[in-house]
Coordinates of C-alpha atoms (C1' of nucleotides) in Angstrom, one line a residue:
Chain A
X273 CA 3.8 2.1 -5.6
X274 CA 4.5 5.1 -8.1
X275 CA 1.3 6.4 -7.7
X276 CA 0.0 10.1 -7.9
X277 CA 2.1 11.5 -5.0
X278 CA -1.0 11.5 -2.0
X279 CA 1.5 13.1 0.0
X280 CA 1.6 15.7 -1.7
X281 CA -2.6 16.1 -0.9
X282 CA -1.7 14.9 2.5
X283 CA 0.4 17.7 3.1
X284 CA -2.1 20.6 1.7
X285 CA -4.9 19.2 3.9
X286 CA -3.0 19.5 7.2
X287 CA -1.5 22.7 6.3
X288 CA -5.5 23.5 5.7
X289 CA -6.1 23.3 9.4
X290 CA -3.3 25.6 10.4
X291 CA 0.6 26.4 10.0
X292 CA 2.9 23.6 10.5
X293 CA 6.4 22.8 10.7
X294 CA 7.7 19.7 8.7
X295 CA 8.8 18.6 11.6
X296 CA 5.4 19.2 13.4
X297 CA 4.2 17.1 10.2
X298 CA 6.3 14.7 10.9
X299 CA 4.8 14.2 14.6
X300 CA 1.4 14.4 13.2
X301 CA 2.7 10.7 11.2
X302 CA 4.2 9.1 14.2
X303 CA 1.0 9.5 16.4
X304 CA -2.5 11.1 16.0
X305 CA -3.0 9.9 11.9
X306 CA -0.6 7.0 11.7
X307 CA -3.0 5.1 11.6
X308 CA -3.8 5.4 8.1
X309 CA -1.2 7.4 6.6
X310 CA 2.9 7.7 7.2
X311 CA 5.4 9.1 5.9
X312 CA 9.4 9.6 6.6
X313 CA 10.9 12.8 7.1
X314 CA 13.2 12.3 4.1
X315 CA 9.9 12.4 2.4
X316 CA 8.4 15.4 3.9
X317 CA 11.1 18.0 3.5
X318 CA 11.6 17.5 -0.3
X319 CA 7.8 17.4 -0.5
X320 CA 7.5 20.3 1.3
X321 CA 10.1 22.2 -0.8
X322 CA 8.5 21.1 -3.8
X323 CA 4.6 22.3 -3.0
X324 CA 6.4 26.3 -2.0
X325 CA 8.0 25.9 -5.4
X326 CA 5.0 25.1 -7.3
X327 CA 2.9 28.2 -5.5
X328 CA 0.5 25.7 -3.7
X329 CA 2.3 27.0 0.1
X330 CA 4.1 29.6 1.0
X331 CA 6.8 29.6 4.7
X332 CA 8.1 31.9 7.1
X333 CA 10.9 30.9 9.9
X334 CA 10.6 31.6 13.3
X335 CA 13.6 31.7 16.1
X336 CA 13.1 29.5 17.8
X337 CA 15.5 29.8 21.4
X338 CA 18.6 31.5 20.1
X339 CA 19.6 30.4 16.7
X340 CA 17.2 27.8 15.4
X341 CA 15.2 28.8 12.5
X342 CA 11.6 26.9 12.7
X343 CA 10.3 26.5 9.0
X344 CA 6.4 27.1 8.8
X345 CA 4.3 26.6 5.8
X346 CA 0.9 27.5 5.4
X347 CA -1.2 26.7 2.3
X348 CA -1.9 29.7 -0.4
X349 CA -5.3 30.1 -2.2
X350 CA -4.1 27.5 -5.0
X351 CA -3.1 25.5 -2.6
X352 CA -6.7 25.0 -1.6
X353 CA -8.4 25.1 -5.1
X354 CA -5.9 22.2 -5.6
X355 CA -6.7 20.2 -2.4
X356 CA -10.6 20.6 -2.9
X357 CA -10.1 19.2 -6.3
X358 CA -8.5 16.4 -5.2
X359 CA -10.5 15.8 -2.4
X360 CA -13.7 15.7 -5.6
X361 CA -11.4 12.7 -7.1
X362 CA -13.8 9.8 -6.6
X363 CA -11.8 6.6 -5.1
X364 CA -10.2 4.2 -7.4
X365 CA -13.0 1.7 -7.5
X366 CA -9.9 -0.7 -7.7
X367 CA -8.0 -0.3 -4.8
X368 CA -5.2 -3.0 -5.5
X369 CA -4.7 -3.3 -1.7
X370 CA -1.4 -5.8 -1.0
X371 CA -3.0 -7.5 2.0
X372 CA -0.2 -9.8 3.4
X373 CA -2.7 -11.6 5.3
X374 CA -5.5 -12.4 3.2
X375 CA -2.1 -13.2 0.4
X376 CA -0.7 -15.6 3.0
X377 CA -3.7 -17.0 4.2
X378 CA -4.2 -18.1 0.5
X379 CA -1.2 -19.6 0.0
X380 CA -1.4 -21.5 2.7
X381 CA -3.4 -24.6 1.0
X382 CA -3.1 -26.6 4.6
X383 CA -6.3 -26.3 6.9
X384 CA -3.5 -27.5 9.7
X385 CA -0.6 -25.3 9.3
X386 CA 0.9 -24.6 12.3
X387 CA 1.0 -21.2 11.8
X388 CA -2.7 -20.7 11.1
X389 CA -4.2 -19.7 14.3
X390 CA -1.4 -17.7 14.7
X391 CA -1.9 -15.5 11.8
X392 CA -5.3 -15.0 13.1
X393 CA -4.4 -13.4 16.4
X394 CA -2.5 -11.5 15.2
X395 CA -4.8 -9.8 12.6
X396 CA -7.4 -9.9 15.2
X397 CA -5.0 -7.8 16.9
X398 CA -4.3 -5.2 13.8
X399 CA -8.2 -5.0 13.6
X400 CA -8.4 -4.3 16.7
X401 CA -6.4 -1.1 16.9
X402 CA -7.9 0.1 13.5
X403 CA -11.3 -0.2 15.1
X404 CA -10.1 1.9 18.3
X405 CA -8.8 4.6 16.1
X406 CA -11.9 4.4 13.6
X407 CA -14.2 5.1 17.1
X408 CA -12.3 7.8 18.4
X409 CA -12.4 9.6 14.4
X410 CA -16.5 8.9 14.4
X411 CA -17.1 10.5 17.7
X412 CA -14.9 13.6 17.2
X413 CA -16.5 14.0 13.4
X414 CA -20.1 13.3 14.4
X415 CA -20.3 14.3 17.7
X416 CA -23.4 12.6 19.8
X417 CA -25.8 15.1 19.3
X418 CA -29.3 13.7 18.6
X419 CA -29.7 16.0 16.1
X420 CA -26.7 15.2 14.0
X421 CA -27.3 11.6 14.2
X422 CA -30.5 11.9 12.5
X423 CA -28.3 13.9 9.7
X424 CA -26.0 11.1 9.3
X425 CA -28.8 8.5 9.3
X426 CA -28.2 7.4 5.7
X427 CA -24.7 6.7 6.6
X428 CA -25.3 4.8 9.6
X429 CA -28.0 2.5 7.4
X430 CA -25.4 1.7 4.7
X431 CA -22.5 1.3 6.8
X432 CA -25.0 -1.2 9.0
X433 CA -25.7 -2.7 6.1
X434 CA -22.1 -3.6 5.0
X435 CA -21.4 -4.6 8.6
X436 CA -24.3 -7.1 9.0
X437 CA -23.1 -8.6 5.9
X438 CA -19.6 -9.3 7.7
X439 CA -21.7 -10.6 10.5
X440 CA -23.6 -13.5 8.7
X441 CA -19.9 -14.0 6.7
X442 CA -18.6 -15.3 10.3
X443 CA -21.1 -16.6 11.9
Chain B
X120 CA 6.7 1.3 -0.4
X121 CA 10.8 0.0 -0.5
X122 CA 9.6 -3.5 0.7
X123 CA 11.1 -6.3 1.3
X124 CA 10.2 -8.3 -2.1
X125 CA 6.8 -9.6 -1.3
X126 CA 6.3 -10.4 -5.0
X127 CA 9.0 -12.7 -4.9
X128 CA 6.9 -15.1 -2.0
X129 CA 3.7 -14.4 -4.4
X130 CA 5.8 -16.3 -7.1
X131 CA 7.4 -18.6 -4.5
X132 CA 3.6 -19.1 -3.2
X133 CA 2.1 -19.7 -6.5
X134 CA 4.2 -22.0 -8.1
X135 CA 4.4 -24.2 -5.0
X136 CA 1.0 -25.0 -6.2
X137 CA 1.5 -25.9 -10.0
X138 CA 3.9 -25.0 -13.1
X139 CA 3.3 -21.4 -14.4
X140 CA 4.4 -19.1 -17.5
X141 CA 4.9 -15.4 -16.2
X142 CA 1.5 -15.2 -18.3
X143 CA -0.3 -17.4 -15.9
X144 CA 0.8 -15.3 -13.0
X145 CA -0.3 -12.1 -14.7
X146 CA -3.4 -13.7 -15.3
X147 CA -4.1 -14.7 -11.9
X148 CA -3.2 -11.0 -10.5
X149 CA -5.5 -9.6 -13.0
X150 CA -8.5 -12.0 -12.0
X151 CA -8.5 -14.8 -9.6
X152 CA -6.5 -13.2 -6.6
X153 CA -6.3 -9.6 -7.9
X154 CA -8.6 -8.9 -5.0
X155 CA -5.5 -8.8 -2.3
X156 CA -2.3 -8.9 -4.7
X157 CA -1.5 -7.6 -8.2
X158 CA 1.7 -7.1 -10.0
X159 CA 2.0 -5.8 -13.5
X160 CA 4.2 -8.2 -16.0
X161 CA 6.6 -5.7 -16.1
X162 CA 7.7 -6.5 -12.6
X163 CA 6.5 -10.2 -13.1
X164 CA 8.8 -11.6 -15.6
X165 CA 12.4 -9.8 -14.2
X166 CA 11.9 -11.5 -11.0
X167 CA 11.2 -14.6 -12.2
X168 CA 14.5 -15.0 -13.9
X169 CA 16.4 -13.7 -10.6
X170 CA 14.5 -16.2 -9.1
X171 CA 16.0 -18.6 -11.5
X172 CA 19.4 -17.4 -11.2
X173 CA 19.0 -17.7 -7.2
X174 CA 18.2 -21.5 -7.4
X175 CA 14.6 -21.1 -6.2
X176 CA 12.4 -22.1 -9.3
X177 CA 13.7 -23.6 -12.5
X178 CA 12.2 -23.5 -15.6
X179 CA 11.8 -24.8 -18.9
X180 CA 10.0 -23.8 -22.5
X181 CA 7.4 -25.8 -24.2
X182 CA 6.1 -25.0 -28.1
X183 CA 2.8 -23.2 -28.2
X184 CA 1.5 -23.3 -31.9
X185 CA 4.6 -23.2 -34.6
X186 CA 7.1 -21.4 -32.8
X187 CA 6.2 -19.6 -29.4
X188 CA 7.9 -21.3 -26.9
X189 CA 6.5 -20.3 -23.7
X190 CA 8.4 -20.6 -20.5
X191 CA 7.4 -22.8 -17.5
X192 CA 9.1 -22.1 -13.6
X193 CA 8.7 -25.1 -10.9
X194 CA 9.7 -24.3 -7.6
X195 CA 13.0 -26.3 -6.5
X196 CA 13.4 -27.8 -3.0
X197 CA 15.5 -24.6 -1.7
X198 CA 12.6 -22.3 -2.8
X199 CA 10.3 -24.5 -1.0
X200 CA 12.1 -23.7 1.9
X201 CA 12.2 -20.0 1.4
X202 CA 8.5 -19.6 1.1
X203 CA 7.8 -21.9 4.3
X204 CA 10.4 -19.5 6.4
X205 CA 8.7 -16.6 5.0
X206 CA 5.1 -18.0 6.2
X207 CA 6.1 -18.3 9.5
X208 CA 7.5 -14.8 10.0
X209 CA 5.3 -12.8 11.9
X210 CA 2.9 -10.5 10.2
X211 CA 4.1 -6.6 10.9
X212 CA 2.2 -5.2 14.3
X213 CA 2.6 -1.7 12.4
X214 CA 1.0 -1.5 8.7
X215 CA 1.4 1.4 7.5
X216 CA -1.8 1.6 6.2
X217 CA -2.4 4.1 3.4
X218 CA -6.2 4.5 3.2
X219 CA -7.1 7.2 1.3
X220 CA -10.7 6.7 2.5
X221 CA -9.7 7.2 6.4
X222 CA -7.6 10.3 5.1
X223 CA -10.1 12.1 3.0
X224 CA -13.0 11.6 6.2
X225 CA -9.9 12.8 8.4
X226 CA -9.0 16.1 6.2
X227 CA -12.9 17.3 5.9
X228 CA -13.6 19.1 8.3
X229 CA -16.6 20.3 7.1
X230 CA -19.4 17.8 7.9
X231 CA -22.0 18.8 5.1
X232 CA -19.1 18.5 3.0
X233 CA -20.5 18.0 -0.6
X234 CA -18.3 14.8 -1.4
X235 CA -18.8 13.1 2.0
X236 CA -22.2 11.1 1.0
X237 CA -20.8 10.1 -2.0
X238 CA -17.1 8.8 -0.7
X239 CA -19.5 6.5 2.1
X240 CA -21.3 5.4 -0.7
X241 CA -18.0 4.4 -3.1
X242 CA -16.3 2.9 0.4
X243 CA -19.2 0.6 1.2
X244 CA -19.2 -0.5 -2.5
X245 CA -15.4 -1.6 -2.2
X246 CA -16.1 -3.3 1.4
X247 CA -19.0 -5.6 -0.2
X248 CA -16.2 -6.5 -3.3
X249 CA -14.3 -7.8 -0.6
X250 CA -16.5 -9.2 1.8
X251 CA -17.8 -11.3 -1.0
X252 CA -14.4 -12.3 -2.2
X253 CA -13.5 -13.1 1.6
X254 CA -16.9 -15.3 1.9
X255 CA -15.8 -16.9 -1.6
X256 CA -12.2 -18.1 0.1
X257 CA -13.6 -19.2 3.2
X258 CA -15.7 -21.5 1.1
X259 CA -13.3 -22.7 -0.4
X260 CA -10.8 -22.9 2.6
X261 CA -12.7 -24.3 5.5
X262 CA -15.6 -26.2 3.4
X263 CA -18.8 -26.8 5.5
X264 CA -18.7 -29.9 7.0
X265 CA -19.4 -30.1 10.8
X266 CA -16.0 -31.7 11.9
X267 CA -13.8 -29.4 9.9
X268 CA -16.0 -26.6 11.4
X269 CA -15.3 -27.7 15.3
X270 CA -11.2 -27.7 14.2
X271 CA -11.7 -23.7 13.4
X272 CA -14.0 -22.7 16.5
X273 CA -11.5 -20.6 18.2
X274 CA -11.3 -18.6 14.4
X275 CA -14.4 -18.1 14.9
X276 CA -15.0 -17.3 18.4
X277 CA -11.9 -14.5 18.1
X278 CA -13.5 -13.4 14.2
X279 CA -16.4 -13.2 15.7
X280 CA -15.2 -10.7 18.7
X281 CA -13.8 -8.4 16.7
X282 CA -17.1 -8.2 14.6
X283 CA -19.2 -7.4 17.3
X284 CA -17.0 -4.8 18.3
X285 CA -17.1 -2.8 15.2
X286 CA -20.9 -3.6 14.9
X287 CA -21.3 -1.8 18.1
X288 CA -19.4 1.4 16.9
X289 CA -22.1 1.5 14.0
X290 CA -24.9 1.0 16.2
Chain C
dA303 C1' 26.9 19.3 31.4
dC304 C1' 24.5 16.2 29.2
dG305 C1' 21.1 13.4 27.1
dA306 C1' 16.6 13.1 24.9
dG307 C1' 14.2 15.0 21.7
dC308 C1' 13.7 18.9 18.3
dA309 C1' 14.7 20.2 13.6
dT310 C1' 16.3 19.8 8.8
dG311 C1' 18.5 18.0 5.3
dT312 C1' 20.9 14.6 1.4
dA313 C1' 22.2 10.1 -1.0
dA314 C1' 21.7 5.5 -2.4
dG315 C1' 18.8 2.1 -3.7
dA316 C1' 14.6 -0.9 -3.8
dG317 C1' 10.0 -1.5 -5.4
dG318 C1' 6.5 -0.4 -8.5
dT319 C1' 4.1 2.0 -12.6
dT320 C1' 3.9 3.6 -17.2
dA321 C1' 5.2 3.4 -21.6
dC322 C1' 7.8 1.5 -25.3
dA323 C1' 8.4 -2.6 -28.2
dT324 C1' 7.9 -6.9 -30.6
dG325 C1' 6.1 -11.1 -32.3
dA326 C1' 2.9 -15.4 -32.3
dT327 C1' -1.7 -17.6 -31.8
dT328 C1' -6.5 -18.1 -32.1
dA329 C1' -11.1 -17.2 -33.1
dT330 C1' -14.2 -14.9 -36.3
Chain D
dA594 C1' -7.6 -11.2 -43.1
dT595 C1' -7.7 -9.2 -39.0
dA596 C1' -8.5 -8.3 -34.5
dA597 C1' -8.2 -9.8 -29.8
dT598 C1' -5.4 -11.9 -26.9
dC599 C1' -1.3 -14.6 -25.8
dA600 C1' 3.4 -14.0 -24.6
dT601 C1' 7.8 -11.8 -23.3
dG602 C1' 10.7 -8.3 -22.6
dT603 C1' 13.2 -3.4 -21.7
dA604 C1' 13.6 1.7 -20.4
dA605 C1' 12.4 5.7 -18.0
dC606 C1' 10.6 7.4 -14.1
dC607 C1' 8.5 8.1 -9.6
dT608 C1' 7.7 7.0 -4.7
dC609 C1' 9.3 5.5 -0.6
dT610 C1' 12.6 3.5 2.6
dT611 C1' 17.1 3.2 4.7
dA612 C1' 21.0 5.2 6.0
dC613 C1' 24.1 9.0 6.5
dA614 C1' 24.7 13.7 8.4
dT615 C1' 24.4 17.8 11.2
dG616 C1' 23.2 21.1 14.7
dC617 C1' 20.0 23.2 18.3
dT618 C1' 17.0 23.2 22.6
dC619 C1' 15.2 22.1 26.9
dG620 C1' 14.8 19.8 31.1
dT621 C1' 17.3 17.8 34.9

DNA sequence: ACGAGCATGTAAGAGGTTACATGATTAT
DNA sequence: ATAATCATGTAACCTCTTACATGCTCGT
């Protein structure tokens, strides 16, 4: 995938909320958003580099017990002109997902391979967890207030929308 | 995303089906199953002939026309082998999902956000693309009949879990 | 003191995209 | 004829992963 460097976008958005560490970044990856997005450290440090180079953050060190300089970046004011731009970008309307699943479940012509079922428990399983996390994202972002329910309605109506469709697909 | 050569079980998985030109293949990526897989030709035809030189398909040319001879790969009996190993290996617990819809909703902050009506709107659009793709396959895959239905109950019964599930974090 | 985790980096190489290139075929 | 599409290839470049490498800190 040599696409248009995300990370890069990934990077400016969590330095948006406050001052991190790559390695802080790093932790953010393994846990709380790896959900949907990862990246190796190898990745992050040159990345990192790269954005303080181009203007777009700018670091400080810190001492951190007696000799350890700590690296903290925080994002400059093109930094955020940059990451509101991008976050203007509409999606690609063709997202050429590599979905091993769905690419395996085609290949497989035979309605009694044994390793049909299988497959499905498995991806029951991966749907499972995405859903959890998705949950836990929609309660945080829009709260329970009845008030800010009724401003989300029109999101709530579509997304029901594209879900009942899913329903009547399976049953 | 340093893989481990999924393209080359795409190729594998494809001509276990019928002869195919590197063409053909590009042709199916840019239509038929383009939907969960796509490869440009660029990356099509090298792999193709390493795949040759490995023992795994075999090819020969046919005359198109006057003088285009255009090159046909059949999978052998030791690439047959390879793809059915590489079916039963367990789908990854951890994909690394890069969804650059989940990170955008993740990095606003800002719930009147200008953008954020508009990205719901693009995301549902995408989800129906597939969802009628996915209704298309199943078609296809599992037919209608009432005895073939009965084999794929539990599919259903666990497909139809994890739909309810996500229906009730919508409603 | 010692081990787990914190913290930062580089190098090699695989996978994938974009662009460069060329020529034949087919339908209008 | 000529344009769109068929058909095949290579080169440069970028992203990302894997592996190599080093040193510090903190809790027990």
């Amino acid at each position: 995938m040599a696409k248009k460097n995300v990370l890069k976008y990934v990077l400016l958005g969590l330095l948006n909320q406050r001052e991190l560490a790559g390695y802080d970044i790093k932790k953010l990856f393994d846990c709380e958003i790896g959900d949907f997005w990862h990246s190796k450290h190898s990745q992050i440090y040159p990345e990192l580099k790269r954005l303080e180079e181009e203007g777009y953050i700018t670091s400080h060190t810190k001492i951190v017990g007696q000799k350890l300089e700590k690296r903290f970046y925080a994002i400059t004011e093109s930094g955020h002109t940059l990451l509101h731009h991008w976050l203007a970008v509409p999606l690609e309307p063709l997202q050429p997902t590599r979905d091993e699943f769905t690419l395996k479940l085609y290949l497989i012509n035979d309605k009694h391979h044994p390793h049909l079922r299988q497959m499905f428990e498995q991806e029951i399983l991966l749907h499972e967890a995405k859903f959890n996390y998705l949950r836990e994202r929609r309660n945080l972002l829009f709260a329970s207030s009845e008030k800010q329910k009724r401003e989300f309605g029109h999101y709530l109506i579509l997304s029901h929308a594209v879900m009942r469709k899913k329903c009547i697909w399976i049953g």
